Short mmCIF file of C-alpha atoms and ligand atoms in Angstrom, two decimals:
data_model
loop_
_atom_site.label_atom_id
_atom_site.label_comp_id
_atom_site.label_asym_id
_atom_site.label_seq_id
_atom_site.Cartn_x
_atom_site.Cartn_y
_atom_site.Cartn_z
CA MET A 7 85.33 109.50 82.84
CA ASP A 8 89.10 109.79 82.78
CA ASP A 9 89.74 109.58 78.58
CA ASP A 10 92.39 112.34 79.20
CA ILE A 11 93.88 110.72 81.38
CA GLN A 12 94.18 107.55 79.73
CA GLU A 13 95.34 109.43 76.43
CA ARG A 14 98.50 110.67 78.99
CA LEU A 15 99.09 107.29 80.05
CA ALA A 16 99.06 105.20 76.21
CA ALA A 17 101.53 108.14 75.22
CA GLN A 18 103.51 107.08 78.30
CA ASP A 19 103.27 110.89 79.34
CA TRP A 20 103.58 110.00 82.72
CA ARG A 21 104.01 113.67 83.69
CA ALA A 22 101.76 114.78 82.42
CA ALA A 23 99.31 111.86 83.33
CA PHE A 24 99.99 112.21 86.80
CA GLY A 25 99.95 115.32 86.96
CA MET A 26 95.82 115.67 86.12
CA LEU A 27 95.48 112.53 88.48
CA LEU A 28 96.41 113.93 91.10
CA GLU A 29 94.25 117.26 90.81
CA ARG A 30 91.55 115.13 90.44
CA TYR A 31 91.96 112.74 92.95
CA ARG A 32 93.81 113.83 95.52
CA ASP A 33 91.46 115.43 98.16
CA LYS A 34 88.88 111.64 97.26
CA VAL A 35 92.30 110.27 98.14
CA PHE A 36 92.88 111.97 101.46
CA ARG A 37 89.23 111.97 102.60
CA LEU A 38 88.68 107.69 102.16
CA ALA A 39 92.25 107.74 103.62
CA PHE A 40 91.03 110.26 106.81
CA SER A 41 87.58 108.31 107.12
CA LEU A 42 89.13 105.29 107.78
CA LEU A 43 92.35 106.19 109.72
CA ARG A 44 90.30 108.85 111.74
CA ASP A 45 93.68 111.03 111.99
CA GLU A 46 94.34 114.13 109.65
CA THR A 47 97.77 114.05 109.93
CA GLN A 48 98.22 109.95 109.08
CA ALA A 49 96.11 110.85 106.23
CA GLU A 50 98.11 112.90 105.06
CA ASP A 51 101.23 110.38 105.18
CA MET A 52 99.63 107.80 103.48
CA THR A 53 97.54 109.77 100.99
CA GLN A 54 101.13 110.71 100.52
CA ASP A 55 101.94 107.56 99.90
CA VAL A 56 99.38 106.21 98.12
CA PHE A 57 100.77 108.61 95.27
CA ILE A 58 104.00 107.79 95.72
CA LYS A 59 102.62 103.56 95.11
CA ILE A 60 100.31 105.48 91.95
CA TRP A 61 103.73 107.01 90.36
CA LYS A 62 105.31 103.62 90.33
CA GLY A 63 102.71 101.74 89.26
CA LEU A 64 101.76 104.20 86.00
CA PRO A 65 103.40 102.18 84.10
CA GLY A 66 102.17 99.31 84.37
CA TYR A 67 98.52 100.09 85.46
CA HIS A 68 96.76 98.61 81.64
CA GLY A 69 93.59 99.96 82.09
CA GLY A 70 91.82 96.84 83.65
CA ALA A 71 90.26 98.49 86.18
CA SER A 72 89.12 102.04 85.90
CA LEU A 73 91.11 104.35 86.78
CA SER A 74 89.06 105.50 90.11
CA THR A 75 88.57 102.13 91.81
CA TRP A 76 92.48 101.20 90.78
CA ILE A 77 93.36 104.37 93.20
CA TYR A 78 90.55 103.57 95.69
CA THR A 79 92.07 100.30 96.01
CA ILE A 80 95.49 101.08 96.36
CA THR A 81 94.18 104.05 99.32
CA ARG A 82 92.35 101.74 101.30
CA ASN A 83 95.01 98.70 101.47
CA THR A 84 97.53 101.61 101.77
CA CYS A 85 95.12 102.15 104.94
CA LEU A 86 94.27 98.87 106.19
CA THR A 87 98.14 98.15 106.15
CA GLU A 88 98.62 100.96 108.68
CA LEU A 89 95.85 100.46 110.24
CA LYS A 90 97.33 96.54 111.33
CA ARG A 91 100.91 97.74 111.57
CA ARG A 92 99.05 100.61 114.44
CA ALA A 93 97.01 97.63 116.19
CA ALA A 94 100.37 95.73 116.44
CA HIS A 95 102.17 98.60 117.77
CA PRO A 96 100.31 98.63 121.75
CA THR A 97 102.66 101.97 122.10
CA ILE A 98 100.83 103.66 119.08
CA SER A 99 96.67 102.89 120.51
CA LEU A 100 94.05 102.36 118.22
CA GLN A 101 91.88 103.29 121.69
CA ASP A 102 92.92 107.11 120.53
CA PRO A 103 93.70 108.89 123.99
CA ALA A 104 92.28 112.29 123.06
CA ILE A 105 88.59 110.20 122.23
CA GLU A 106 89.25 108.10 125.19
CA GLU A 107 89.86 111.66 127.08
CA VAL A 108 86.63 112.99 125.38
CA THR A 109 84.71 109.63 126.07
CA ASP A 110 85.03 110.10 129.80
CA SER A 111 84.29 113.78 130.30
CA ILE A 112 80.00 113.76 128.81
CA PRO A 113 78.33 113.49 131.94
CA ALA A 114 80.10 116.42 133.00
CA MET A 115 80.18 118.32 129.38
CA GLN A 116 75.86 117.29 129.40
CA THR A 117 75.46 118.96 133.20
CA THR A 118 77.05 122.12 133.53
CA ASP A 119 76.41 123.08 129.84
CA PRO A 120 72.67 122.67 129.23
CA GLU A 121 72.66 124.65 125.90
CA SER A 122 75.30 122.63 124.53
CA GLY A 123 74.19 119.73 126.40
CA ALA A 124 70.48 119.65 124.10
CA GLU A 125 72.99 119.64 121.22
CA MET A 126 74.21 116.13 119.57
CA ASP A 127 77.62 115.91 120.33
CA VAL A 128 78.29 114.44 117.36
CA GLN A 129 81.88 113.38 117.32
CA VAL A 130 82.13 111.89 120.60
CA MET A 131 79.19 109.71 119.18
CA LEU A 132 80.98 108.51 116.62
CA ALA A 133 83.46 107.77 118.35
CA ARG A 134 81.50 105.04 120.00
CA LEU A 135 80.35 103.80 116.46
CA PRO A 136 81.71 100.09 115.39
CA GLU A 137 83.82 100.63 113.23
CA LYS A 138 82.39 100.24 109.62
CA TYR A 139 78.92 102.26 110.13
CA ARG A 140 81.76 105.12 111.18
CA ARG A 141 84.05 104.75 108.08
CA VAL A 142 80.41 105.20 105.78
CA ILE A 143 78.56 107.43 107.97
CA THR A 144 82.09 109.36 107.97
CA LEU A 145 82.30 109.61 104.16
CA PHE A 146 78.66 110.09 103.61
CA TYR A 147 78.84 113.17 105.35
CA LEU A 148 82.14 114.31 103.39
CA GLU A 149 81.58 113.56 100.46
CA GLN A 150 78.33 115.95 100.44
CA LYS A 151 75.83 112.95 100.62
CA ALA A 152 76.91 111.09 97.33
CA TYR A 153 75.58 107.43 97.36
CA GLU A 154 77.43 105.89 94.26
CA GLU A 155 80.26 108.13 95.36
CA VAL A 156 81.03 106.97 98.67
CA ALA A 157 80.26 102.73 97.63
CA GLY A 158 82.74 103.46 94.67
CA MET A 159 85.74 104.02 97.50
CA LEU A 160 85.24 102.00 99.47
CA SER A 161 84.38 99.38 97.41
CA ILE A 162 80.94 97.86 98.67
CA PRO A 163 77.36 97.97 97.29
CA LEU A 164 74.95 100.52 97.32
CA GLY A 165 72.68 99.17 99.17
CA THR A 166 75.09 98.17 101.64
CA VAL A 167 76.23 101.82 102.15
CA LYS A 168 72.47 102.19 102.72
CA THR A 169 71.13 99.67 105.25
CA LEU A 170 75.12 100.70 106.58
CA LEU A 171 74.05 104.20 106.92
CA PHE A 172 70.46 103.62 108.09
CA ARG A 173 72.31 101.39 110.79
CA ALA A 174 74.84 104.00 111.47
CA LYS A 175 71.86 106.53 112.04
CA LYS A 176 69.45 104.84 113.85
CA GLU A 177 72.81 103.50 117.03
CA LEU A 178 73.76 107.53 116.71
CA LEU A 179 69.69 108.57 117.36
CA LYS A 180 70.06 105.47 120.51
CA MET A 181 73.32 106.63 121.92
CA ALA A 182 71.50 110.67 121.56
CA ALA A 183 68.44 108.92 123.75
CA ARG A 184 70.87 107.39 126.14
CA ARG A 185 72.03 111.00 127.35
CA PRO A 186 70.46 111.94 130.55
CA VAL A 187 68.07 114.85 129.98
CA PRO A 188 69.65 118.22 130.78
CA VAL A 189 67.74 119.55 133.52
CA ALA A 190 66.04 123.19 132.77
CA MET B 21 62.52 109.29 125.30
CA THR B 22 62.33 106.39 123.70
CA LEU B 23 62.97 105.99 120.04
CA MET B 24 60.11 103.50 118.86
CA PRO B 25 58.49 104.24 114.69
CA CYS B 26 56.14 102.04 113.59
CA ALA B 27 58.51 99.33 112.05
CA GLU B 28 56.86 99.29 108.29
CA PHE B 29 57.78 102.88 108.33
CA GLU B 30 61.38 103.21 109.97
CA ASP B 31 62.99 102.85 106.13
CA ARG B 32 60.81 105.18 104.60
CA ILE B 33 60.79 107.59 106.95
CA LEU B 34 64.82 107.26 106.90
CA ASP B 35 64.38 107.68 103.59
CA LEU B 36 62.12 111.00 103.47
CA VAL B 37 64.85 112.45 105.88
CA GLU B 38 68.19 111.90 103.33
CA HIS B 39 65.14 112.94 100.15
CA GLN B 40 65.95 109.65 99.04
CA LEU B 41 61.99 108.42 98.98
CA ALA B 42 60.08 108.26 95.62
CA VAL B 43 58.35 111.03 94.66
CA GLY B 44 55.05 108.61 94.58
CA GLU B 45 56.25 107.21 98.90
CA ARG B 46 55.99 110.92 99.73
CA PRO B 47 52.82 111.71 101.09
CA ALA B 48 51.71 108.64 102.88
CA VAL B 49 54.83 108.50 104.78
CA GLU B 50 54.41 112.68 105.98
CA ALA B 51 50.07 111.47 106.85
CA HIS B 52 51.66 109.13 109.02
CA LEU B 53 53.96 111.72 110.28
CA GLU B 54 50.82 114.11 111.13
CA VAL B 55 48.72 111.37 112.77
CA CYS B 56 52.44 109.21 114.60
CA ALA B 57 53.47 111.15 117.82
CA ASP B 58 56.31 108.32 117.80
CA CYS B 59 57.15 108.47 113.88
CA GLY B 60 56.90 111.75 114.74
CA GLU B 61 59.53 112.90 117.09
CA PHE B 62 61.29 109.59 115.12
CA ALA B 63 62.18 112.06 111.90
CA ARG B 64 62.40 114.84 113.75
CA GLU B 65 65.12 113.52 115.90
CA LEU B 66 66.36 112.02 112.17
CA THR B 67 66.91 115.26 110.92
CA ALA B 68 68.58 117.33 113.90
CA LEU B 69 70.89 114.19 113.81
CA ASP B 70 71.52 114.96 109.94
CA ALA B 71 72.39 118.62 110.28
CA ALA B 72 74.66 117.40 112.72
CA LEU B 73 76.18 115.66 111.51
CA THR B 74 76.21 117.84 108.01
CA ARG B 75 77.89 120.54 110.42
CA GLU B 76 80.75 118.60 112.37
CA LEU B 77 81.74 116.30 109.44
CA ASP B 78 83.94 118.91 107.47
CA ALA B 79 85.90 117.54 105.21
CA PRO B 80 90.01 117.95 106.57
CA VAL B 81 91.80 120.17 103.63
CA LEU B 82 95.20 119.13 102.84
CA PRO B 83 98.50 121.33 103.13
CA ALA B 84 98.90 124.08 100.22
CA ASP B 85 102.08 122.66 100.04
CA PHE B 86 100.96 118.55 99.43
CA ASP B 87 101.60 118.77 95.60
CA ALA B 88 105.45 120.72 96.09
CA ARG B 89 106.18 117.78 98.80
CA LEU B 90 104.79 115.05 96.59
CA TRP B 91 106.85 116.10 93.62
CA ARG B 92 110.15 117.08 95.34
CA ARG B 93 109.15 112.82 97.16
CA ILE B 94 108.97 111.83 93.45
CA GLU B 95 112.42 113.60 92.20
CA ALA B 96 114.01 111.84 94.78
CA GLU B 97 113.03 108.76 93.71
CA SER B 98 113.74 107.18 90.29
CA ALA B 99 111.65 107.97 87.62
CA PRO B 100 109.16 105.30 86.55
CA ARG B 101 111.15 102.53 84.22
CA PRO B 102 108.00 101.93 81.21
CA ALA B 103 106.86 98.87 81.12
CA ALA B 104 107.92 98.34 77.56
CA ASP B 105 111.70 98.39 79.04
CA CYS B 106 111.72 96.44 81.98
CA VAL B 107 110.38 93.39 79.24
CA GLU B 108 113.14 93.88 76.62
CA ARG B 109 115.73 93.57 79.49
CA LYS B 110 114.38 90.18 80.41
CA ARG B 111 114.37 89.47 77.09
CA GLN B 112 118.12 90.42 77.22
CA ILE B 113 119.02 88.37 80.56
CA GLU B 114 117.48 85.86 79.29
CA ALA B 115 119.12 85.78 75.62
CA GLU B 116 122.83 86.77 77.46
CA PHE B 117 122.00 83.35 80.00
CA ALA B 118 120.75 80.55 77.18
CA ALA B 119 124.11 81.69 74.82
CA GLN B 120 126.67 81.60 78.30
CA LEU B 121 124.31 78.04 78.70
CA ARG B 122 125.56 76.67 75.15
CA SER B 123 128.78 78.09 75.38
CA LEU B 124 129.50 76.05 78.45
CA ARG B 125 127.77 73.16 76.52
CA ALA B 126 129.78 72.87 73.04
CA PRO B 127 133.37 72.85 73.97
CA ALA B 128 132.61 69.91 76.39
CA HIS B 129 130.12 67.75 74.40
CA TRP B 130 131.88 64.58 75.96
CA LEU B 131 131.33 65.06 79.42
CA PRO B 132 128.28 64.54 79.84
CA ALA B 133 128.71 60.99 77.45
CA ILE B 134 131.01 60.22 80.18
CA LEU B 135 129.07 60.71 82.94
CA ASP B 136 126.34 59.53 81.24
CA GLY B 137 128.08 55.91 80.50
CA ALA B 138 129.93 55.96 84.14
CA ALA B 139 125.83 56.51 85.78
CA TYR B 140 124.92 53.30 83.42
CA ALA B 141 128.36 50.73 84.86
CA VAL B 142 126.90 51.90 88.12
CA LEU B 143 123.62 50.92 87.62
CA ALA B 144 124.93 47.64 86.41
CA VAL B 145 127.07 46.70 88.97
CA VAL B 146 124.38 47.26 91.45
CA ALA B 147 121.73 44.88 89.37
CA GLY B 148 124.36 42.82 88.83
CA LEU B 149 125.04 42.60 92.99
CA LEU B 150 121.39 42.26 93.46
CA LEU B 151 119.98 40.02 91.24
CA MET B 152 123.36 37.52 92.59
CA ARG B 153 122.13 37.52 96.42
CA TRP B 154 118.92 37.05 94.98
CA ALA B 155 119.66 34.19 92.84
CA PRO B 156 118.29 31.20 94.41
CA GLU B 157 115.40 33.21 95.20
CA LEU B 158 114.71 34.03 91.68
CA ALA B 159 115.76 30.71 90.38
CA ALA B 160 113.21 28.77 92.89
CA LEU B 161 110.42 31.17 91.50
CA LEU B 162 111.18 29.71 88.43
CA PRO B 163 108.78 26.37 87.05
CA LYS B 164 109.31 23.14 88.59
CA SER B 165 109.68 21.52 85.57
CA LEU B 166 113.08 22.37 84.55
CA PRO B 167 115.90 20.71 85.28
CA ALA B 168 118.12 22.04 87.57
CA GLY B 169 120.75 23.83 85.10
CA GLY B 170 117.64 24.76 83.04
CA ARG B 171 116.81 27.09 85.62
CA ASP B 172 120.64 27.82 86.03
CA TRP B 173 120.57 28.73 82.35
CA LEU B 174 117.43 30.26 81.63
CA LEU B 175 118.18 33.03 84.81
CA ALA B 176 121.80 34.75 83.59
CA GLY B 177 120.28 34.30 79.57
CA GLY B 178 116.91 36.56 81.06
CA SER B 179 119.60 38.89 82.97
CA THR B 180 121.34 39.28 80.22
CA GLY B 181 119.38 40.04 77.69
CA VAL B 182 117.91 42.52 80.07
CA PHE B 183 121.49 44.16 80.74
CA LEU B 184 121.78 43.83 76.45
CA LEU B 185 118.69 45.61 76.04
CA VAL B 186 118.59 48.03 78.64
CA GLY B 187 122.29 48.82 77.34
CA VAL B 188 121.68 49.45 73.40
CA GLY B 189 118.98 50.85 74.48
CA ALA B 190 120.85 53.81 76.25
CA ALA B 191 123.33 53.84 74.14
CA PHE B 192 121.40 54.58 70.88
CA ARG B 193 119.03 56.29 73.18
CA ARG B 194 118.72 59.85 70.80
CA GLN B 195 118.57 57.73 67.28
CA LEU B 196 116.09 55.75 68.52
CA GLY B 197 114.70 59.01 70.47
CA GLN B 198 113.98 59.96 66.79
CA ALA B 199 112.96 57.04 65.34
CA MET B 200 110.20 57.16 67.42
CA GLY B 201 109.88 60.78 67.30
CA TRP B 202 110.27 62.00 70.87
CA ARG B 203 111.88 65.09 71.52
ZN1 ZN C 316 54.13 105.51 113.36
#
């Protein structure tokens, strides 16, 4: 599917190949990074780093894996390294203070505004989901529910994507059910 | 408000809401949703969740200057070195190294020979000293039927023979190797 890019690569026209690849994968890499890191600014920085790595790696890429597989692998590795670095530096906590603040104030939000309390506060519930569920469900919706795309980007089988999605949804529904029902 | 859909319908309801259920399976599930309050509620909740997720999880967008910043960074870093160049450079370095090694060896071809000889001499002296130290014990190992003088001669002759063999072998090592087809 990336034949045009492969052609440029074969001709060692790195600049043209990279330009096409950037155009095609920039947003996908960013969305994958965002679903892994949960932070827009960091996802943007990582996307820059990923494309620098891709640029440097282009001459060594020999088309063994498909181009998309190669790009997504670099993206996942870069982001997971960043997550490990974050975990190793407790000052930049994995427990995002902004999220904790929101989480703490859930009951208040629900009792003060019955109208919005009836709505599901998706962001708060997502923040409480186990990591593996949240990654899949986030990417699934960011990628307009394209199952195969999500499977390729996370490098997991299609069946696993479905299973994780189901579990994530059931978990979210359980959370929603546990909320105190707003008094009318 | 507990969500307890029927176990045998749960997965199919999830699929139905995601528009993933095979067309042939739909009527059965939809008919069940009509009659089962729990499953009906489950389906409604799932649909609401799906709507909420679709609304809330909108993709973040990269800033407009993303590409420009990336290209600036790339200009700052050196251009990628083509792989073929790397291979060629490696070959050159290896060739230079081999040439250096040859030039080091050529004028001093006698040096390794002398060191070789010296090593064998040291080995011979050490072996001789050990032999002298252990001579009585070695002699005691020989058959008692031989006369004492005979045993001494055998020991001396035997060790001299071994030394000679090793020495000749070392001296004509290369020729021996060639004759045997080594290396
Ligand atoms: Zn039912």
